[in-house]
């Protein structure tokens, strides 16, 4: 296989960019990720890819829950805040406020909308674990255009 072609072709997949939250023991954690897609209407299922060895992966592995926060176009700073591990203080990750609802996974106050999932399948295929979650709750804070990966100029894929 031509590795450059593989990289270019895989980077041609269009993505959004989301803050994915989970529970870690009695605490919460969140990371920014683009490997998110809906895979079923009924039941409503969503798959995410989560990097092995991260705090978030350990959290999802143990708690079997995660939240997906849909960011708004322009909210690059919010996305960038969760590319590295972020400590939680009270109901904030740094300056970023959140709350919890059904699964205990963090929901960002400034996200456009959100949904929470319970893991119903998982596939241990490579350097990431694929979790398929059933959507068990969702909410909309306001309407707007979702943030896309291409808008940030970043890549995670290839
Ligand atoms: C553009 C971009 C997209 C990313 N997408 C994902 C992703 O879909 N899944 C993932 O596990 N990590 C992804 N990451 C890496 C995580 O954001 C990073 O490993 C994070 O530090 C994990 O946080 P944690 O250690 O607190 O769990 C991405 C990083 C970048 C720069």
PDB file of C-alpha atoms and ligand atoms in Angstrom:
ATOM      1  CA  UNK A   1       0.000   0.000   0.000  1.00  0.00           C
ATOM      2  CA  UNK A   2       1.049   3.571  -0.699  1.00  0.00           C
ATOM      3  CA  UNK A   3       1.195   5.046   2.807  1.00  0.00           C
ATOM      4  CA  UNK A   4       1.007   8.656   1.666  1.00  0.00           C
ATOM      5  CA  UNK A   5      -2.113   7.859  -0.335  1.00  0.00           C
ATOM      6  CA  UNK A   6      -3.630   6.046   2.658  1.00  0.00           C
ATOM      7  CA  UNK A   7      -2.952   9.064   4.870  1.00  0.00           C
ATOM      8  CA  UNK A   8      -4.363  11.558   2.373  1.00  0.00           C
ATOM      9  CA  UNK A   9      -7.411   9.428   1.641  1.00  0.00           C
ATOM     10  CA  UNK A  10      -8.198   8.817   5.323  1.00  0.00           C
ATOM     11  CA  UNK A  11      -7.776  12.516   6.049  1.00  0.00           C
ATOM     12  CA  UNK A  12     -10.460  13.118   3.430  1.00  0.00           C
ATOM     13  CA  UNK A  13     -13.085  11.847   5.883  1.00  0.00           C
ATOM     14  CA  UNK A  14     -15.022  14.900   7.131  1.00  0.00           C
ATOM     15  CA  UNK A  15     -15.441  15.267  10.885  1.00  0.00           C
ATOM     16  CA  UNK A  16     -16.917  17.426  13.588  1.00  0.00           C
ATOM     17  CA  UNK A  17     -14.963  18.129  16.776  1.00  0.00           C
ATOM     18  CA  UNK A  18     -16.478  17.370  20.172  1.00  0.00           C
ATOM     19  CA  UNK A  19     -15.668  17.372  23.873  1.00  0.00           C
ATOM     20  CA  UNK A  20     -16.270  13.843  25.104  1.00  0.00           C
ATOM     21  CA  UNK A  21     -16.782  13.429  28.836  1.00  0.00           C
ATOM     22  CA  UNK A  22     -16.835  10.466  31.135  1.00  0.00           C
ATOM     23  CA  UNK A  23     -16.713   9.422  34.776  1.00  0.00           C
ATOM     24  CA  UNK A  24     -13.433   8.353  36.351  1.00  0.00           C
ATOM     25  CA  UNK A  25     -14.232   6.688  39.655  1.00  0.00           C
ATOM     26  CA  UNK A  26     -16.178   9.402  41.513  1.00  0.00           C
ATOM     27  CA  UNK A  27     -14.612  12.137  39.395  1.00  0.00           C
ATOM     28  CA  UNK A  28     -15.142  13.330  35.810  1.00  0.00           C
ATOM     29  CA  UNK A  29     -12.832  13.765  32.831  1.00  0.00           C
ATOM     30  CA  UNK A  30     -13.133  15.072  29.284  1.00  0.00           C
ATOM     31  CA  UNK A  31     -11.135  15.099  26.053  1.00  0.00           C
ATOM     32  CA  UNK A  32     -11.546  16.608  22.606  1.00  0.00           C
ATOM     33  CA  UNK A  33     -12.134  14.086  19.841  1.00  0.00           C
ATOM     34  CA  UNK A  34     -13.322  13.846  16.250  1.00  0.00           C
ATOM     35  CA  UNK A  35     -13.858  10.093  15.897  1.00  0.00           C
ATOM     36  CA  UNK A  36     -17.602  10.254  16.554  1.00  0.00           C
ATOM     37  CA  UNK A  37     -20.424   8.939  14.360  1.00  0.00           C
ATOM     38  CA  UNK A  38     -24.051   7.844  14.678  1.00  0.00           C
ATOM     39  CA  UNK A  39     -24.508   4.192  13.717  1.00  0.00           C
ATOM     40  CA  UNK A  40     -28.227   3.448  14.337  1.00  0.00           C
ATOM     41  CA  UNK A  41     -31.588   5.298  14.594  1.00  0.00           C
ATOM     42  CA  UNK A  42     -33.436   2.705  16.636  1.00  0.00           C
ATOM     43  CA  UNK A  43     -31.995   2.263  19.139  1.00  0.00           C
ATOM     44  CA  UNK A  44     -30.007   5.501  18.788  1.00  0.00           C
ATOM     45  CA  UNK A  45     -26.365   4.403  18.747  1.00  0.00           C
ATOM     46  CA  UNK A  46     -23.161   6.425  18.475  1.00  0.00           C
ATOM     47  CA  UNK A  47     -19.607   5.096  18.068  1.00  0.00           C
ATOM     48  CA  UNK A  48     -16.482   6.836  19.322  1.00  0.00           C
ATOM     49  CA  UNK A  49     -12.789   5.934  19.092  1.00  0.00           C
ATOM     50  CA  UNK A  50     -10.902   6.421  22.353  1.00  0.00           C
ATOM     51  CA  UNK A  51      -7.117   6.262  22.627  1.00  0.00           C
ATOM     52  CA  UNK A  52      -5.721   3.515  24.829  1.00  0.00           C
ATOM     53  CA  UNK A  53      -3.672   4.648  27.829  1.00  0.00           C
ATOM     54  CA  UNK A  54      -5.613   7.892  28.383  1.00  0.00           C
ATOM     55  CA  UNK A  55      -7.476   8.818  31.555  1.00  0.00           C
ATOM     56  CA  UNK A  56     -10.666   9.044  29.519  1.00  0.00           C
ATOM     57  CA  UNK A  57     -10.292   5.544  28.112  1.00  0.00           C
ATOM     58  CA  UNK A  58      -9.785   4.148  31.603  1.00  0.00           C
ATOM     59  CA  UNK A  59     -12.882   6.072  32.704  1.00  0.00           C
ATOM     60  CA  UNK A  60     -15.132   4.815  29.893  1.00  0.00           C
ATOM     61  CA  UNK A  61     -13.776   1.289  30.338  1.00  0.00           C
ATOM     62  CA  UNK A  62     -14.825   1.271  34.000  1.00  0.00           C
ATOM     63  CA  UNK A  63     -17.931   3.482  34.069  1.00  0.00           C
ATOM     64  CA  UNK A  64     -19.376   2.383  30.669  1.00  0.00           C
ATOM     65  CA  UNK A  65     -20.766   5.883  30.127  1.00  0.00           C
ATOM     66  CA  UNK A  66     -19.780   8.953  28.108  1.00  0.00           C
ATOM     67  CA  UNK A  67     -21.185  12.304  27.037  1.00  0.00           C
ATOM     68  CA  UNK A  68     -20.658  14.083  23.717  1.00  0.00           C
ATOM     69  CA  UNK A  69     -20.682  17.889  23.809  1.00  0.00           C
ATOM     70  CA  UNK A  70     -21.399  19.480  20.435  1.00  0.00           C
ATOM     71  CA  UNK A  71     -19.376  22.690  20.125  1.00  0.00           C
ATOM     72  CA  UNK A  72     -20.299  25.704  18.032  1.00  0.00           C
ATOM     73  CA  UNK A  73     -18.412  26.904  14.974  1.00  0.00           C
ATOM     74  CA  UNK A  74     -15.831  29.367  16.340  1.00  0.00           C
ATOM     75  CA  UNK A  75     -15.415  27.604  19.712  1.00  0.00           C
ATOM     76  CA  UNK A  76     -11.851  26.574  18.859  1.00  0.00           C
ATOM     77  CA  UNK A  77     -10.572  27.644  22.300  1.00  0.00           C
ATOM     78  CA  UNK A  78     -13.014  25.321  24.039  1.00  0.00           C
ATOM     79  CA  UNK A  79     -11.866  22.430  21.834  1.00  0.00           C
ATOM     80  CA  UNK A  80      -8.202  23.242  22.462  1.00  0.00           C
ATOM     81  CA  UNK A  81      -8.759  23.232  26.238  1.00  0.00           C
ATOM     82  CA  UNK A  82      -9.287  19.451  26.192  1.00  0.00           C
ATOM     83  CA  UNK A  83      -6.496  18.222  23.925  1.00  0.00           C
ATOM     84  CA  UNK A  84      -4.403  17.744  27.049  1.00  0.00           C
ATOM     85  CA  UNK A  85      -5.413  16.357  30.445  1.00  0.00           C
ATOM     86  CA  UNK A  86      -7.431  18.997  32.364  1.00  0.00           C
ATOM     87  CA  UNK A  87      -7.895  18.956  36.139  1.00  0.00           C
ATOM     88  CA  UNK A  88     -11.337  19.416  37.522  1.00  0.00           C
ATOM     89  CA  UNK A  89     -11.916  21.936  40.349  1.00  0.00           C
ATOM     90  CA  UNK A  90     -15.461  21.877  41.702  1.00  0.00           C
ATOM     91  CA  UNK A  91     -17.783  22.190  38.729  1.00  0.00           C
ATOM     92  CA  UNK A  92     -15.087  23.564  36.438  1.00  0.00           C
ATOM     93  CA  UNK A  93     -12.299  22.227  34.257  1.00  0.00           C
ATOM     94  CA  UNK A  94     -10.048  25.296  34.546  1.00  0.00           C
ATOM     95  CA  UNK A  95     -12.435  28.079  33.453  1.00  0.00           C
ATOM     96  CA  UNK A  96     -14.880  25.731  31.752  1.00  0.00           C
ATOM     97  CA  UNK A  97     -18.119  25.155  33.657  1.00  0.00           C
ATOM     98  CA  UNK A  98     -20.030  21.896  33.474  1.00  0.00           C
ATOM     99  CA  UNK A  99     -22.865  20.018  35.127  1.00  0.00           C
ATOM    100  CA  UNK A 100     -23.976  16.398  35.207  1.00  0.00           C
ATOM    101  CA  UNK A 101     -27.392  14.855  34.575  1.00  0.00           C
ATOM    102  CA  UNK A 102     -28.260  11.237  33.783  1.00  0.00           C
ATOM    103  CA  UNK A 103     -24.996   9.267  33.541  1.00  0.00           C
ATOM    104  CA  UNK A 104     -22.725  11.520  35.635  1.00  0.00           C
ATOM    105  CA  UNK A 105     -20.637  12.434  32.565  1.00  0.00           C
ATOM    106  CA  UNK A 106     -19.809  16.148  32.246  1.00  0.00           C
ATOM    107  CA  UNK A 107     -22.001  18.444  30.125  1.00  0.00           C
ATOM    108  CA  UNK A 108     -20.353  21.754  29.226  1.00  0.00           C
ATOM    109  CA  UNK A 109     -22.511  24.832  29.907  1.00  0.00           C
ATOM    110  CA  UNK A 110     -21.184  26.499  26.727  1.00  0.00           C
ATOM    111  CA  UNK A 111     -21.792  23.552  24.365  1.00  0.00           C
ATOM    112  CA  UNK A 112     -24.466  23.996  21.683  1.00  0.00           C
ATOM    113  CA  UNK A 113     -26.055  20.663  22.555  1.00  0.00           C
ATOM    114  CA  UNK A 114     -25.139  17.348  24.147  1.00  0.00           C
ATOM    115  CA  UNK A 115     -26.068  13.707  24.485  1.00  0.00           C
ATOM    116  CA  UNK A 116     -25.151  11.020  26.983  1.00  0.00           C
ATOM    117  CA  UNK A 117     -24.553   7.359  26.212  1.00  0.00           C
ATOM    118  CA  UNK A 118     -24.343   4.031  27.951  1.00  0.00           C
ATOM    119  CA  UNK A 119     -21.817   1.681  26.332  1.00  0.00           C
ATOM    120  CA  UNK A 120     -23.534  -1.330  24.761  1.00  0.00           C
ATOM    121  CA  UNK A 121     -20.636  -2.721  22.668  1.00  0.00           C
ATOM    122  CA  UNK A 122     -16.904  -2.269  22.564  1.00  0.00           C
ATOM    123  CA  UNK A 123     -14.255  -3.362  20.063  1.00  0.00           C
ATOM    124  CA  UNK A 124     -10.622  -3.600  20.982  1.00  0.00           C
ATOM    125  CA  UNK A 125      -9.109  -3.342  17.527  1.00  0.00           C
ATOM    126  CA  UNK A 126      -5.885  -1.314  17.631  1.00  0.00           C
ATOM    127  CA  UNK A 127      -4.460   1.721  19.375  1.00  0.00           C
ATOM    128  CA  UNK A 128      -7.974   3.013  20.137  1.00  0.00           C
ATOM    129  CA  UNK A 129     -10.992   1.273  21.634  1.00  0.00           C
ATOM    130  CA  UNK A 130     -14.248   1.665  19.690  1.00  0.00           C
ATOM    131  CA  UNK A 131     -17.176   2.208  22.046  1.00  0.00           C
ATOM    132  CA  UNK A 132     -20.726   1.999  20.774  1.00  0.00           C
ATOM    133  CA  UNK A 133     -23.037   3.840  23.127  1.00  0.00           C
ATOM    134  CA  UNK A 134     -26.827   3.986  23.280  1.00  0.00           C
ATOM    135  CA  UNK A 135     -28.050   7.560  23.646  1.00  0.00           C
ATOM    136  CA  UNK A 136     -29.978   7.761  26.936  1.00  0.00           C
ATOM    137  CA  UNK A 137     -30.380  11.532  27.320  1.00  0.00           C
ATOM    138  CA  UNK A 138     -29.842  14.658  25.222  1.00  0.00           C
ATOM    139  CA  UNK A 139     -30.320  18.411  25.442  1.00  0.00           C
ATOM    140  CA  UNK A 140     -29.998  21.620  23.446  1.00  0.00           C
ATOM    141  CA  UNK A 141     -28.597  24.810  25.031  1.00  0.00           C
ATOM    142  CA  UNK A 142     -29.006  26.924  21.896  1.00  0.00           C
ATOM    143  CA  UNK A 143     -29.094  26.507  18.120  1.00  0.00           C
ATOM    144  CA  UNK A 144     -26.110  27.204  15.870  1.00  0.00           C
ATOM    145  CA  UNK A 145     -23.657  25.659  13.426  1.00  0.00           C
ATOM    146  CA  UNK A 146     -21.499  22.865  14.881  1.00  0.00           C
ATOM    147  CA  UNK A 147     -17.697  23.156  14.941  1.00  0.00           C
ATOM    148  CA  UNK A 148     -15.911  21.133  12.247  1.00  0.00           C
ATOM    149  CA  UNK A 149     -12.423  19.668  12.383  1.00  0.00           C
ATOM    150  CA  UNK A 150     -11.480  21.344   9.096  1.00  0.00           C
ATOM    151  CA  UNK A 151     -12.286  24.763  10.587  1.00  0.00           C
ATOM    152  CA  UNK A 152      -9.532  24.238  13.187  1.00  0.00           C
ATOM    153  CA  UNK A 153      -6.861  23.310  10.612  1.00  0.00           C
ATOM    154  CA  UNK A 154      -6.027  20.195  12.660  1.00  0.00           C
ATOM    155  CA  UNK A 155      -5.938  16.529  11.649  1.00  0.00           C
ATOM    156  CA  UNK A 156      -6.471  13.374  13.672  1.00  0.00           C
ATOM    157  CA  UNK A 157      -6.528  10.557  11.196  1.00  0.00           C
ATOM    158  CA  UNK A 158      -4.433   9.030   8.474  1.00  0.00           C
TER     159      UNK A 158
HETATM  160  C1  LIG B   1      -7.510  17.154  16.368  1.00  0.00           C
HETATM  161  C2  LIG B   1      -7.473  16.088  17.445  1.00  0.00           C
HETATM  162  C3  LIG B   1      -8.480  15.147  17.485  1.00  0.00           C
HETATM  163  C4  LIG B   1      -8.464  14.115  18.445  1.00  0.00           C
HETATM  164  N1  LIG B   1      -9.428  13.150  18.405  1.00  0.00           N
HETATM  165  C5  LIG B   1      -9.359  12.127  19.284  1.00  0.00           C
HETATM  166  C6  LIG B   1     -10.310  11.071  19.245  1.00  0.00           C
HETATM  167  O1  LIG B   1     -11.236  11.042  18.435  1.00  0.00           O
HETATM  168  N2  LIG B   1     -10.177  10.075  20.161  1.00  0.00           N
HETATM  169  C7  LIG B   1      -9.173  10.069  21.107  1.00  0.00           C
HETATM  170  O2  LIG B   1      -9.106   9.138  21.906  1.00  0.00           O
HETATM  171  N3  LIG B   1      -8.294  11.066  21.173  1.00  0.00           N
HETATM  172  C8  LIG B   1      -8.345  12.095  20.302  1.00  0.00           C
HETATM  173  N4  LIG B   1      -7.426  13.088  20.378  1.00  0.00           N
HETATM  174  C9  LIG B   1      -6.417  13.045  21.442  1.00  0.00           C
HETATM  175  C10 LIG B   1      -6.989  13.484  22.805  1.00  0.00           C
HETATM  176  O3  LIG B   1      -7.595  14.772  22.729  1.00  0.00           O
HETATM  177  C11 LIG B   1      -5.846  13.486  23.860  1.00  0.00           C
HETATM  178  O4  LIG B   1      -5.241  12.219  23.887  1.00  0.00           O
HETATM  179  C12 LIG B   1      -6.333  13.868  25.255  1.00  0.00           C
HETATM  180  O5  LIG B   1      -5.213  14.322  25.968  1.00  0.00           O
HETATM  181  C13 LIG B   1      -6.904  12.732  26.081  1.00  0.00           C
HETATM  182  O6  LIG B   1      -7.235  13.303  27.335  1.00  0.00           O
HETATM  183  P1  LIG B   1      -7.100  12.447  28.681  1.00  0.00           P
HETATM  184  O7  LIG B   1      -5.675  12.005  28.770  1.00  0.00           O
HETATM  185  O8  LIG B   1      -7.495  13.443  29.763  1.00  0.00           O
HETATM  186  O9  LIG B   1      -8.063  11.340  28.604  1.00  0.00           O
HETATM  187  C14 LIG B   1      -7.430  14.104  19.424  1.00  0.00           C
HETATM  188  C15 LIG B   1      -6.422  15.079  19.401  1.00  0.00           C
HETATM  189  C16 LIG B   1      -6.419  16.046  18.404  1.00  0.00           C
HETATM  190  C17 LIG B   1      -5.310  17.079  18.378  1.00  0.00           C
END
